[in-house]
Amino acid sequence: MKYYAYENFRDDTKALIKQIDEFNPQAVVGIARGGLTLAHCIAEGIGLREVQTLRTELYDDTKKRECISVFNMCDFEKDIKRILVVDDIADSGDTLDAVMKDLKAKNLEIEFKSATLFYKKTSIYKPDFWINEATEWIEFFWEKDFLK
Amino acid sequence: MKYYAYENFRDDTKALIKQIDEFNPQAVVGIARGGLTLAHCIAEGIGLREVQTLRTELYDDTKKRECISVFNMCDFEKDIKRILVVDDIADSGDTLDAVMKDLKAKNLEIEFKSATLFYKKTSIYKPDFWINEATEWIEFFWEKDFLK
């Protein structure tokens, strides 16, 4: 298990912001909970007031597979054409895969790209922008620093 | 102007979590953008999966006063009775005042309390939980650390 401190996050997020510069997003969507701090800091870094969040839930369907529901509470202004979706890590990739499919299906005229701090090579979904390959379990500072 | 570093945020957020322990919230709502990182870290600290966000917009009405629209995209599960609303600072207090009134009016059976890191004594709204009195302009780490 690797502890991922704020200083690591700060440096990686700045590197991620450089990568996404070419995409020039007009809004940021963070996937709760893991993507919230990253969404906030990217939006501040690139000067976007428009930050929204969504959350997902795992459930077992009748065939006993795990499925993901996306609670998409996002409502985008009509002039927004490029949106960045962020999460902390593409691990299995299930969440990002479900979220990106859902957002694209519901907003056909918007271009969505994704960004994560970590990407595991076995993920079924590869983010458009990512910084580190995850080779062990990552303990993010927000998961550790605020426990009693 | 006072720079508010991650280490200050970490210590204050832990103190805030101790204060809100008595309220025992079942969900956290963060006000975008300033309240997003705080909402994330409080939710992680107290083990709440349920984090939602909302955003507000200032506009001029016909009488040239500034008004605040609340974009409340929150949908709460029926068994949720206590919700913590968080923002970085109660400065003028306009945002928190508008948000708390809006949430309470739309969710009569839910108890809402508010928490901020900073509170200015001239604010029209006093949060239920707060840590520091703001006596000068605060520059939060998320506003500074990610700029180019």
XYZ file of C-alpha atoms in Angstrom:
296
model
C 0.000 0.000 0.000
C 1.328 3.413 -0.978
C 0.395 6.600 0.875
C -0.266 9.396 -1.579
C 0.397 12.691 0.190
C -0.928 16.137 -0.634
C 2.441 17.142 -2.093
C 2.290 14.233 -4.575
C -1.263 15.203 -5.452
C -0.325 18.842 -5.965
C 2.543 18.039 -8.326
C 0.590 15.400 -10.269
C -2.477 17.602 -10.608
C -0.350 20.400 -12.034
C 1.098 17.922 -14.554
C -2.424 16.733 -15.390
C -3.553 20.321 -15.939
C -0.734 20.728 -18.491
C -1.900 17.599 -20.332
C -5.530 18.694 -20.520
C -4.595 22.157 -21.758
C -4.956 20.995 -25.393
C -8.538 19.846 -24.718
C -9.498 23.218 -23.229
C -12.598 22.026 -21.301
C -15.444 24.390 -20.447
C -16.664 22.423 -17.429
C -15.407 19.772 -15.021
C -17.399 16.833 -13.677
C -16.014 15.035 -10.637
C -17.038 11.489 -9.752
C -17.855 11.249 -6.022
C -16.229 10.630 -3.732
C -12.731 9.987 -5.098
C -12.786 12.621 -7.820
C -14.103 15.558 -5.800
C -10.873 17.156 -4.573
C -9.242 16.625 -7.971
C -12.220 18.199 -9.754
C -12.090 21.189 -7.401
C -8.352 21.751 -7.808
C -8.355 21.317 -11.603
C -11.246 23.785 -11.913
C -9.399 26.320 -9.759
C -6.159 25.731 -11.682
C -7.688 26.362 -15.091
C -10.133 29.006 -13.913
C -13.418 27.210 -14.549
C -16.335 28.167 -12.369
C -18.395 25.298 -13.733
C -17.838 22.194 -11.567
C -20.447 19.513 -11.180
C -20.351 16.111 -9.580
C -22.019 12.773 -9.998
C -22.066 9.582 -8.050
C -22.502 5.948 -8.867
C -23.795 2.948 -7.025
C -22.912 -0.697 -7.412
C -25.793 -3.118 -7.353
C -26.370 -6.768 -8.118
C -28.720 -7.379 -10.975
C -30.885 -10.482 -11.222
C -28.102 -12.391 -12.951
C -25.836 -11.729 -9.975
C -23.439 -9.590 -11.930
C -22.351 -6.316 -10.419
C -23.732 -3.339 -12.284
C -23.233 0.371 -11.863
C -25.974 2.963 -11.673
C -24.959 6.483 -12.575
C -26.770 9.228 -10.722
C -26.296 11.932 -13.236
C -27.476 15.172 -11.741
C -25.507 17.254 -14.188
C -27.243 19.924 -16.207
C -25.002 21.611 -18.712
C -25.475 25.058 -20.196
C -26.208 25.013 -23.907
C -22.971 26.676 -24.917
C -20.802 24.018 -23.260
C -19.245 21.679 -25.811
C -16.193 20.180 -24.055
C -16.323 18.607 -20.599
C -13.604 16.965 -18.547
C -14.646 14.050 -16.305
C -12.264 13.337 -13.447
C -11.750 10.556 -10.945
C -8.834 9.631 -8.690
C -8.062 6.276 -10.299
C -9.090 3.987 -13.137
C -8.745 0.737 -11.200
C -11.152 -1.872 -12.554
C -12.345 0.936 -14.820
C -15.991 -0.058 -14.304
C -17.048 3.294 -12.856
C -15.433 5.491 -15.490
C -16.602 3.201 -18.285
C -20.217 3.418 -17.062
C -20.055 7.159 -16.419
C -18.534 8.054 -19.785
C -21.053 5.915 -21.677
C -23.913 7.453 -19.697
C -22.777 11.049 -20.165
C -22.097 10.602 -23.880
C -25.452 8.912 -24.483
C -27.328 11.699 -22.708
C -25.376 14.611 -24.219
C -24.708 13.768 -27.854
C -23.444 17.224 -28.798
C -20.863 17.453 -26.038
C -17.331 16.079 -26.262
C -16.292 14.329 -23.054
C -12.737 13.420 -22.083
C -11.514 11.827 -18.871
C -8.590 12.403 -16.524
C -7.275 10.437 -13.542
C -4.227 10.567 -11.306
C -3.732 6.795 -11.512
C -4.400 4.198 -14.187
C -4.096 0.451 -13.734
C -3.112 -1.406 -16.892
C -5.818 -4.023 -16.243
C -8.560 -1.367 -16.236
C -11.273 -1.948 -18.842
C -11.295 1.807 -19.441
C -8.263 3.925 -20.320
C -8.574 7.619 -19.407
C -7.662 10.190 -22.039
C -5.288 11.842 -19.568
C -3.515 10.156 -16.649
C -0.293 10.564 -14.690
C 0.777 7.436 -12.785
C 0.484 3.732 -13.412
C -0.965 2.090 -10.306
C 0.989 -1.008 -9.390
C -0.158 -1.298 -5.784
C -3.041 -0.103 -3.607
C -3.046 3.690 -3.304
C -4.109 5.348 -0.066
C -5.036 8.916 -0.994
C -4.442 11.640 1.587
C -8.156 12.402 1.778
C -8.790 8.784 2.810
C -6.246 8.871 5.626
C -5.589 12.393 6.935
C -9.099 13.027 8.321
C -9.756 9.820 10.224
C -10.195 10.120 13.981
C -3.983 38.369 2.554
C -3.338 35.104 4.359
C -2.257 31.929 2.561
C -4.093 28.938 3.968
C -1.943 25.861 3.382
C -3.000 22.239 3.190
C -1.583 21.593 6.668
C -3.821 24.316 8.141
C -6.778 22.860 6.274
C -6.007 19.343 7.511
C -5.819 20.381 11.170
C -8.890 22.632 10.995
C -10.970 20.041 9.161
C -10.152 17.458 11.836
C -11.260 19.958 14.490
C -14.431 20.643 12.514
C -15.161 16.910 12.297
C -14.964 16.742 16.109
C -17.482 19.578 16.386
C -19.992 18.020 14.018
C -19.785 14.639 15.723
C -22.768 15.567 17.957
C -24.904 16.285 14.874
C -24.073 12.901 13.319
C -25.008 13.792 9.711
C -26.063 11.143 7.221
C -25.022 13.084 4.128
C -22.778 15.992 3.177
C -23.578 18.723 0.669
C -20.681 20.839 -0.579
C -21.204 24.265 -2.115
C -19.180 24.609 -5.345
C -16.487 25.531 -5.795
C -15.089 26.540 -2.392
C -16.755 23.789 -0.382
C -15.851 20.822 -2.581
C -12.551 19.723 -1.063
C -13.903 20.276 2.455
C -17.033 18.231 1.675
C -14.887 15.424 0.284
C -12.510 15.322 3.252
C -15.266 15.547 5.893
C -17.172 12.717 4.180
C -14.048 10.564 4.132
C -13.236 11.431 7.737
C -16.630 10.445 9.103
C -17.166 7.577 6.668
C -20.106 8.927 4.681
C -20.466 7.701 1.123
C -23.216 10.232 0.454
C -21.690 13.486 -0.835
C -23.564 15.808 -3.109
C -22.792 19.274 -4.353
C -24.663 22.336 -5.413
C -23.724 25.595 -6.970
C -25.068 29.098 -6.889
C -25.028 32.025 -9.264
C -25.139 35.714 -8.534
C -27.377 37.790 -10.738
C -28.743 41.294 -10.826
C -32.487 41.528 -10.541
C -34.505 44.358 -12.032
C -34.027 46.473 -8.939
C -30.259 46.200 -9.351
C -29.790 44.252 -6.169
C -27.550 41.204 -6.305
C -29.484 37.981 -5.861
C -28.402 34.389 -5.614
C -29.851 31.480 -7.563
C -29.338 28.069 -6.013
C -28.929 25.197 -8.460
C -30.056 22.436 -6.210
C -29.393 19.175 -7.930
C -29.479 17.229 -4.709
C -31.796 14.261 -4.387
C -31.808 12.736 -0.946
C -32.757 9.183 -0.043
C -35.898 8.940 2.030
C -34.155 7.653 5.156
C -31.838 10.647 5.361
C -32.865 13.044 8.135
C -29.687 15.012 8.987
C -27.527 16.722 6.382
C -24.389 18.821 6.781
C -23.904 21.689 4.326
C -20.314 22.864 3.964
C -18.515 25.815 2.449
C -15.027 27.209 2.889
C -16.067 30.549 4.377
C -19.084 32.527 5.508
C -17.889 35.902 4.233
C -20.859 38.108 3.320
C -22.936 35.053 4.222
C -25.199 35.591 1.211
C -24.467 32.222 -0.373
C -24.954 30.107 2.744
C -28.036 32.061 3.734
C -29.640 31.465 0.309
C -28.577 27.812 0.184
C -29.814 26.931 3.685
C -33.172 28.624 3.093
C -33.552 26.855 -0.254
C -32.641 23.412 1.080
C -34.867 23.742 4.153
C -37.821 24.952 2.083
C -37.511 22.043 -0.343
C -36.864 19.340 2.263
C -39.095 20.050 5.238
C -38.451 16.739 6.976
C -34.679 16.999 6.895
C -32.573 18.810 9.499
C -29.801 20.841 7.888
C -26.759 22.248 9.695
C -23.842 24.149 8.222
C -20.081 24.084 8.680
C -17.306 26.356 7.434
C -13.589 26.749 8.034
C -13.887 30.539 8.333
C -16.564 32.874 9.588
C -16.518 36.635 9.294
C -18.322 38.431 12.115
C -20.057 40.729 9.609
C -21.609 37.740 7.787
C -25.414 37.834 7.638
C -25.389 34.071 8.243
C -23.639 32.316 11.140
C -22.721 28.679 10.474
C -23.644 26.082 13.105
C -20.028 24.906 13.146
C -16.956 26.954 12.262
C -13.271 27.072 13.204
C -11.582 30.412 12.478
C -12.694 33.991 12.497
C -11.706 35.619 9.196
C -10.100 38.991 9.794
C -8.374 39.325 6.428
C -8.684 37.884 2.906
C -7.979 34.144 2.888
C -6.187 32.545 -0.052
C -7.035 28.845 0.124
C -4.416 26.352 -1.095
C -6.763 25.130 -3.831
C -6.938 28.685 -5.207
C -3.167 29.086 -5.376
C -1.335 25.746 -5.642
C -2.687 24.746 -9.057
C -2.208 27.940 -11.036
C 0.204 27.778 -13.968
